[in-house]
Amino acid sequence: MKAIIPAAGLGTRLRPLTYTRPKPVLRVAGKPIIVHAIETLQAAGITEIGVVVSDITRVEIQHAVGCVSGVQVTLIDQHEQLGLGHAVLVARDWVGQDDFCVYLGDNLFEFGAKPFVDRFAAERPAALIALVEVEDPTAFGVAQLDGTRITRLVEKPKVPPSNLAVAGLYCFTPQIFSVLDGMPPSARGEYEITDGIQRLIEAGAAVLGQPVMGWWKDTGRPADLLDANRLLLERVVLDVQGTVEDSRITGRVVIPASARVTRSKIVGPVMLGEGVVIEDAYIGPFTSIGQGSVVRGAEVEHSVIDAEAQIEHLSTRLQDCLIGVRAQVRGGRTVPRTHKLTISDASVVELA
């Protein structure tokens, strides 16, 4: 079985972070989102993965996935972004006659892709779709069920037939290509995968829905990235290899051998990257700090700090922050008691 990860879009809802980088390469819990996706598929036994990229995202995606071992990753070009159905269709030649999984790379599942892949392999319907109960189904593709069989699937309905939203994981046989080929675009000008699946249903093909067990996270907005970081950091185990001097480490903290912590307090779960320097600082729970970053004379918690950032000399705590690559946050004489920041790559913020 193969897998497709659509990664051609920029993720406009995550601006300003995505002005300089595509969404799939943003990091949570120390890794790009797309690497978490690939490792999830690998854990489900899938080692051939096609990543659908655009002209804009290709270079960054190629760099991000180059560090993953044990899988064969093929980049598939989608020169126009015309919806998920179109992204699947451009991968048709690469998929060939194999069954395949479509995994939206900005989604995270507590128990990964394996429960869905295993059931699909055992029963082999035309399609198997991950479903999750949501409060507002109007923002999703929505399924109507008869037992475990999906009888109707509609994209972003004004009047939803249920509260079961399509999560970001689909398993297909190659039969899906026959209904996507020649399918007209939707009212919003995109080729919806839900319309293709509905065509399978209308043709009498077996399309099954499987509820998501455990948590599910769509990392489409800044607050979602912070929540995903929190959920993933819940899994870390204590691993202190770096230099720790005159400091207090509490809870589950990861400090690699090249990192240095001096005169500081860290309360886990926390993950530090390679070469991180923490001096005269407090790092609170659910914080991940990217390689080469420096936190000096500052307090940070429940935040994602990307690589080579500098946070120095702040008299107030940073909380619920997303700090981009090489961004700088410097303290001044007077500041409010708290700051909530979403800062893009190479930014400089001076708090005066």
Short mmCIF file of C-alpha atoms in Angstrom, two decimals:
data_model
loop_
_atom_site.label_atom_id
_atom_site.label_comp_id
_atom_site.label_asym_id
_atom_site.label_seq_id
_atom_site.Cartn_x
_atom_site.Cartn_y
_atom_site.Cartn_z
CA MET A 1 0.00 0.00 0.00
CA LYS A 2 1.19 3.49 -0.85
CA ALA A 3 0.32 6.89 0.62
CA ILE A 4 -0.19 10.41 -0.72
CA ILE A 5 0.45 13.52 1.36
CA PRO A 6 -0.93 16.71 -0.26
CA ALA A 7 1.55 19.52 0.46
CA ALA A 8 1.09 22.04 -2.36
CA GLY A 9 -0.67 24.78 -0.40
CA LEU A 10 0.89 27.58 1.62
CA GLY A 11 -1.51 27.57 4.57
CA THR A 12 -2.80 31.14 4.51
CA ARG A 13 -4.58 30.73 7.85
CA LEU A 14 -1.17 30.43 9.50
CA ARG A 15 0.18 33.74 8.27
CA PRO A 16 2.50 35.45 9.05
CA LEU A 17 4.41 32.20 9.67
CA THR A 18 3.59 30.92 6.18
CA TYR A 19 4.64 34.06 4.32
CA THR A 20 8.12 32.57 4.17
CA ARG A 21 7.55 28.81 4.49
CA PRO A 22 4.77 26.37 3.56
CA LYS A 23 2.66 25.03 6.39
CA PRO A 24 3.89 21.40 6.25
CA VAL A 25 7.43 22.41 7.25
CA LEU A 26 6.39 24.33 10.37
CA ARG A 27 7.60 22.53 13.47
CA VAL A 28 5.74 21.10 16.45
CA ALA A 29 7.44 19.03 19.14
CA GLY A 30 10.78 19.41 17.42
CA LYS A 31 9.84 18.17 13.92
CA PRO A 32 8.19 19.56 10.78
CA ILE A 33 4.49 18.68 10.63
CA ILE A 34 5.06 16.67 7.45
CA VAL A 35 7.72 14.54 9.18
CA HIS A 36 5.19 13.63 11.88
CA ALA A 37 2.84 12.59 9.04
CA ILE A 38 5.48 10.45 7.33
CA GLU A 39 6.42 8.74 10.59
CA THR A 40 2.73 8.05 11.26
CA LEU A 41 2.40 6.33 7.88
CA GLN A 42 5.64 4.45 8.42
CA ALA A 43 4.29 3.13 11.74
CA ALA A 44 1.27 1.84 9.80
CA GLY A 45 3.59 -0.17 7.54
CA ILE A 46 3.58 2.21 4.56
CA THR A 47 7.02 2.98 3.18
CA GLU A 48 6.23 4.34 -0.32
CA ILE A 49 4.97 7.90 0.06
CA GLY A 50 4.18 10.45 -2.63
CA VAL A 51 4.18 14.07 -1.52
CA VAL A 52 2.20 16.37 -3.80
CA VAL A 53 4.01 19.72 -4.04
CA SER A 54 3.62 22.99 -5.91
CA ASP A 55 6.29 25.06 -7.61
CA ILE A 56 6.39 27.24 -4.48
CA THR A 57 6.55 24.49 -1.84
CA ARG A 58 8.81 21.96 -3.60
CA VAL A 59 12.21 23.15 -2.31
CA GLU A 60 11.17 23.54 1.33
CA ILE A 61 9.30 20.22 1.35
CA GLN A 62 12.23 18.40 -0.24
CA HIS A 63 14.55 19.77 2.43
CA ALA A 64 12.17 18.82 5.26
CA VAL A 65 11.60 15.21 4.19
CA GLY A 66 15.24 14.54 3.38
CA CYS A 67 16.01 13.61 6.99
CA VAL A 68 13.48 10.75 7.22
CA SER A 69 14.98 7.28 6.89
CA GLY A 70 13.32 3.97 6.13
CA VAL A 71 10.83 5.35 3.58
CA GLN A 72 10.90 6.15 -0.12
CA VAL A 73 9.53 9.64 -0.67
CA THR A 74 8.61 10.80 -4.19
CA LEU A 75 7.71 14.43 -4.93
CA ILE A 76 4.74 14.80 -7.30
CA ASP A 77 4.17 18.18 -8.97
CA GLN A 78 0.78 19.89 -8.85
CA HIS A 79 1.23 23.07 -10.87
CA GLU A 80 -2.28 24.32 -10.12
CA GLN A 81 -3.98 24.00 -6.73
CA LEU A 82 -7.48 22.91 -7.70
CA GLY A 83 -8.59 20.99 -4.63
CA LEU A 84 -7.87 17.71 -2.88
CA GLY A 85 -9.50 15.65 -5.61
CA HIS A 86 -7.14 17.21 -8.13
CA ALA A 87 -4.13 16.55 -5.87
CA VAL A 88 -5.07 12.87 -5.75
CA LEU A 89 -5.61 12.73 -9.50
CA VAL A 90 -2.15 14.13 -10.32
CA ALA A 91 -0.67 11.21 -8.35
CA ARG A 92 -2.50 8.65 -10.49
CA ASP A 93 0.50 7.49 -12.53
CA TRP A 94 2.64 7.17 -9.41
CA VAL A 95 -0.01 5.13 -7.56
CA GLY A 96 -0.61 2.79 -10.50
CA GLN A 97 -2.77 -0.20 -9.52
CA ASP A 98 -1.90 -0.13 -5.83
CA ASP A 99 -4.23 0.63 -2.95
CA PHE A 100 -3.30 3.87 -1.26
CA CYS A 101 -3.93 6.15 1.69
CA VAL A 102 -4.39 9.92 1.48
CA TYR A 103 -3.09 11.59 4.65
CA LEU A 104 -3.49 15.32 5.07
CA GLY A 105 -0.08 16.29 6.42
CA ASP A 106 -1.40 18.98 8.75
CA ASN A 107 -3.51 16.43 10.67
CA LEU A 108 -2.42 14.49 13.73
CA PHE A 109 -4.06 11.40 15.24
CA GLU A 110 -3.33 10.11 18.72
CA PHE A 111 -3.22 6.50 17.49
CA GLY A 112 -1.94 7.29 14.02
CA ALA A 113 -3.01 5.79 10.69
CA LYS A 114 -2.61 2.12 11.60
CA PRO A 115 -6.21 1.41 12.79
CA PHE A 116 -7.59 2.70 9.48
CA VAL A 117 -4.99 1.04 7.27
CA ASP A 118 -5.44 -2.31 9.04
CA ARG A 119 -9.22 -2.31 8.68
CA PHE A 120 -9.02 -1.27 5.03
CA ALA A 121 -6.58 -4.09 4.30
CA ALA A 122 -8.83 -6.59 6.07
CA GLU A 123 -12.13 -5.59 4.41
CA ARG A 124 -10.90 -3.79 1.29
CA PRO A 125 -13.88 -1.55 0.52
CA ALA A 126 -13.65 0.97 -2.32
CA ALA A 127 -12.91 3.61 0.33
CA LEU A 128 -12.55 3.94 4.08
CA ILE A 129 -12.81 7.39 5.65
CA ALA A 130 -11.77 8.61 9.10
CA LEU A 131 -14.65 10.40 10.84
CA VAL A 132 -14.77 12.56 13.95
CA GLU A 133 -17.62 14.21 15.83
CA VAL A 134 -17.42 18.02 15.73
CA GLU A 135 -19.52 20.88 17.08
CA ASP A 136 -19.70 22.79 13.78
CA PRO A 137 -19.86 20.38 10.83
CA THR A 138 -20.46 23.21 8.32
CA ALA A 139 -16.70 23.74 8.03
CA PHE A 140 -15.98 20.14 6.98
CA GLY A 141 -16.95 17.36 4.67
CA VAL A 142 -19.81 15.61 6.49
CA ALA A 143 -20.89 11.95 6.39
CA GLN A 144 -24.24 10.27 6.86
CA LEU A 145 -24.03 6.65 8.01
CA ASP A 146 -26.07 3.49 7.86
CA GLY A 147 -24.22 1.34 10.35
CA THR A 148 -20.58 1.68 9.29
CA ARG A 149 -21.42 2.32 5.65
CA ILE A 150 -21.43 5.92 4.41
CA THR A 151 -24.61 6.63 2.44
CA ARG A 152 -24.01 10.31 1.77
CA LEU A 153 -21.03 12.65 1.83
CA VAL A 154 -21.30 16.40 1.32
CA GLU A 155 -18.66 19.17 1.43
CA LYS A 156 -19.22 22.08 3.86
CA PRO A 157 -23.03 21.80 3.93
CA LYS A 158 -25.22 24.65 5.19
CA VAL A 159 -27.53 22.02 6.69
CA PRO A 160 -25.29 19.11 7.80
CA PRO A 161 -26.81 15.60 7.69
CA SER A 162 -24.85 14.69 10.84
CA ASN A 163 -22.07 15.92 13.13
CA LEU A 164 -19.58 13.43 11.67
CA ALA A 165 -16.81 15.34 9.93
CA VAL A 166 -14.28 13.84 7.56
CA ALA A 167 -10.89 13.87 9.28
CA GLY A 168 -7.73 14.04 7.23
CA LEU A 169 -7.25 10.36 6.40
CA TYR A 170 -8.70 8.31 3.53
CA CYS A 171 -7.94 4.82 2.21
CA PHE A 172 -8.76 3.99 -1.43
CA THR A 173 -8.52 1.36 -4.10
CA PRO A 174 -7.58 2.69 -7.56
CA GLN A 175 -11.33 2.78 -8.34
CA ILE A 176 -11.39 6.36 -7.02
CA PHE A 177 -9.48 7.55 -10.09
CA SER A 178 -12.27 6.48 -12.44
CA VAL A 179 -14.76 8.78 -10.68
CA LEU A 180 -12.35 11.69 -10.26
CA ASP A 181 -11.38 11.64 -13.93
CA GLY A 182 -13.74 14.00 -15.76
CA MET A 183 -15.57 15.09 -12.60
CA PRO A 184 -16.72 18.75 -12.79
CA PRO A 185 -15.43 21.28 -10.25
CA SER A 186 -17.55 22.36 -7.31
CA ALA A 187 -19.22 25.76 -6.94
CA ARG A 188 -16.00 27.12 -5.45
CA GLY A 189 -14.00 25.97 -8.49
CA GLU A 190 -12.23 23.02 -6.87
CA TYR A 191 -12.30 19.29 -7.46
CA GLU A 192 -13.57 18.02 -4.13
CA ILE A 193 -12.52 14.59 -2.93
CA THR A 194 -15.89 14.36 -1.17
CA ASP A 195 -17.67 14.69 -4.52
CA GLY A 196 -15.56 11.84 -5.87
CA ILE A 197 -16.38 9.64 -2.88
CA GLN A 198 -20.08 10.48 -3.27
CA ARG A 199 -19.83 9.25 -6.85
CA LEU A 200 -18.46 5.95 -5.56
CA ILE A 201 -21.43 5.70 -3.18
CA GLU A 202 -23.90 6.41 -5.98
CA ALA A 203 -22.26 3.72 -8.10
CA GLY A 204 -22.95 1.19 -5.34
CA ALA A 205 -19.36 0.85 -4.14
CA ALA A 206 -18.70 0.11 -0.47
CA VAL A 207 -17.55 3.25 1.34
CA LEU A 208 -16.99 2.78 5.06
CA GLY A 209 -16.62 5.28 7.87
CA GLN A 210 -14.43 4.62 10.88
CA PRO A 211 -14.54 6.85 13.99
CA VAL A 212 -11.30 8.38 15.21
CA MET A 213 -10.31 6.98 18.59
CA GLY A 214 -8.36 9.29 20.90
CA TRP A 215 -7.57 12.86 19.99
CA TRP A 216 -7.43 14.32 16.49
CA LYS A 217 -5.87 17.65 15.60
CA ASP A 218 -6.05 19.74 12.44
CA THR A 219 -3.17 22.22 12.68
CA GLY A 220 -4.73 24.83 10.41
CA ARG A 221 -4.50 27.83 12.75
CA PRO A 222 -1.87 29.21 15.17
CA ALA A 223 -3.75 28.04 18.25
CA ASP A 224 -3.92 24.55 16.74
CA LEU A 225 -0.13 24.43 16.37
CA LEU A 226 0.27 25.21 20.05
CA ASP A 227 -2.27 22.55 20.97
CA ALA A 228 -0.60 19.99 18.71
CA ASN A 229 2.73 20.79 20.31
CA ARG A 230 1.17 20.22 23.73
CA LEU A 231 -0.37 16.90 22.74
CA LEU A 232 2.84 15.57 21.22
CA LEU A 233 5.01 16.71 24.12
CA GLU A 234 2.83 14.61 26.41
CA ARG A 235 4.66 11.63 24.88
CA VAL A 236 8.25 12.69 25.65
CA VAL A 237 10.36 10.87 28.21
CA LEU A 238 13.16 12.26 30.34
CA ASP A 239 16.40 12.38 28.36
CA VAL A 240 19.04 14.76 29.68
CA GLN A 241 22.37 14.43 27.86
CA GLY A 242 23.53 18.03 27.56
CA THR A 243 25.34 20.31 29.99
CA VAL A 244 23.22 21.37 32.98
CA GLU A 245 24.88 23.77 35.46
CA ASP A 246 23.36 25.42 38.55
CA SER A 247 19.91 24.59 37.19
CA ARG A 248 16.78 22.70 38.19
CA ILE A 249 15.14 20.20 35.82
CA THR A 250 11.68 18.94 36.75
CA GLY A 251 9.49 16.48 34.89
CA ARG A 252 9.94 15.06 31.37
CA VAL A 253 12.58 17.16 29.63
CA VAL A 254 14.68 16.43 26.54
CA ILE A 255 18.13 18.09 26.47
CA PRO A 256 20.38 16.79 23.66
CA ALA A 257 24.12 16.47 24.14
CA SER A 258 24.95 19.71 22.32
CA ALA A 259 22.52 21.85 24.37
CA ARG A 260 23.50 23.86 27.45
CA VAL A 261 21.38 24.96 30.40
CA THR A 262 22.90 27.37 32.94
CA ARG A 263 21.36 28.99 36.05
CA SER A 264 17.88 28.13 34.83
CA LYS A 265 14.74 26.21 35.71
CA ILE A 266 12.94 23.91 33.28
CA VAL A 267 9.59 22.30 34.07
CA GLY A 268 8.54 19.61 31.61
CA PRO A 269 7.28 18.42 29.32
CA VAL A 270 9.86 20.43 27.37
CA MET A 271 11.93 19.58 24.30
CA LEU A 272 15.17 21.40 23.46
CA GLY A 273 16.84 21.06 20.07
CA GLU A 274 20.51 20.60 19.24
CA GLY A 275 22.76 23.48 20.22
CA VAL A 276 20.11 25.30 22.28
CA VAL A 277 21.44 27.65 24.97
CA ILE A 278 19.31 28.43 28.04
CA GLU A 279 20.80 30.95 30.48
CA ASP A 280 19.25 32.64 33.52
CA ALA A 281 15.86 31.58 32.21
CA TYR A 282 12.66 29.74 33.03
CA ILE A 283 11.21 27.31 30.48
CA GLY A 284 7.73 26.16 31.42
CA PRO A 285 5.61 23.17 30.40
CA PHE A 286 4.66 22.39 26.80
CA THR A 287 7.48 24.33 25.20
CA SER A 288 9.65 23.15 22.31
CA ILE A 289 12.75 25.10 21.29
CA GLY A 290 14.41 24.58 17.91
CA GLN A 291 18.07 23.94 17.24
CA GLY A 292 20.53 26.76 17.73
CA SER A 293 18.09 28.99 19.61
CA VAL A 294 19.03 31.07 22.65
CA VAL A 295 16.81 31.97 25.60
CA ARG A 296 18.64 34.25 27.99
CA GLY A 297 17.23 36.23 30.90
CA ALA A 298 13.66 35.36 29.93
CA GLU A 299 10.67 33.18 30.82
CA VAL A 300 8.79 31.10 28.23
CA GLU A 301 6.02 28.53 28.51
CA HIS A 302 3.44 26.79 26.32
CA SER A 303 5.20 27.99 23.18
CA VAL A 304 6.91 26.81 20.00
CA ILE A 305 10.26 28.43 19.33
CA ASP A 306 11.76 27.53 15.96
CA ALA A 307 15.42 27.25 14.99
CA GLU A 308 18.04 29.96 15.63
CA ALA A 309 15.66 32.29 17.46
CA GLN A 310 16.90 34.66 20.16
CA ILE A 311 14.82 35.62 23.18
CA GLU A 312 16.70 37.83 25.60
CA HIS A 313 16.28 40.06 28.65
CA LEU A 314 12.53 40.10 29.11
CA SER A 315 10.98 41.17 32.40
CA THR A 316 7.72 39.35 31.66
CA ARG A 317 6.84 35.82 30.66
CA LEU A 318 6.15 34.81 27.05
CA GLN A 319 3.18 32.45 26.87
CA ASP A 320 1.21 30.88 23.99
CA CYS A 321 3.81 32.09 21.47
CA LEU A 322 4.88 30.91 18.03
CA ILE A 323 8.34 32.26 17.23
CA GLY A 324 9.71 31.70 13.71
CA VAL A 325 13.17 30.80 12.41
CA ARG A 326 15.86 33.37 13.30
CA ALA A 327 13.28 35.66 14.94
CA GLN A 328 14.44 37.86 17.80
CA VAL A 329 12.56 39.08 20.87
CA ARG A 330 14.46 41.59 23.00
CA GLY A 331 13.40 43.19 26.25
CA GLY A 332 13.18 46.86 27.09
CA ARG A 333 12.72 48.92 30.22
CA THR A 334 8.99 48.56 30.74
CA VAL A 335 6.61 45.95 29.38
CA PRO A 336 3.10 44.74 30.09
CA ARG A 337 2.79 41.68 32.31
CA THR A 338 2.21 39.23 29.44
CA HIS A 339 2.64 39.02 25.68
CA LYS A 340 1.04 36.64 23.17
CA LEU A 341 3.03 36.62 19.95
CA THR A 342 2.92 34.96 16.53
CA ILE A 343 6.16 36.00 14.86
CA SER A 344 7.28 35.02 11.38
CA ASP A 345 10.77 33.95 10.31
CA ALA A 346 13.63 36.47 10.51
CA SER A 347 11.47 38.96 12.42
CA VAL A 348 12.84 41.34 15.06
CA VAL A 349 10.58 42.44 17.90
CA GLU A 350 11.84 44.97 20.42
CA LEU A 351 9.72 45.37 23.55
CA ALA A 352 10.23 48.87 24.92
#
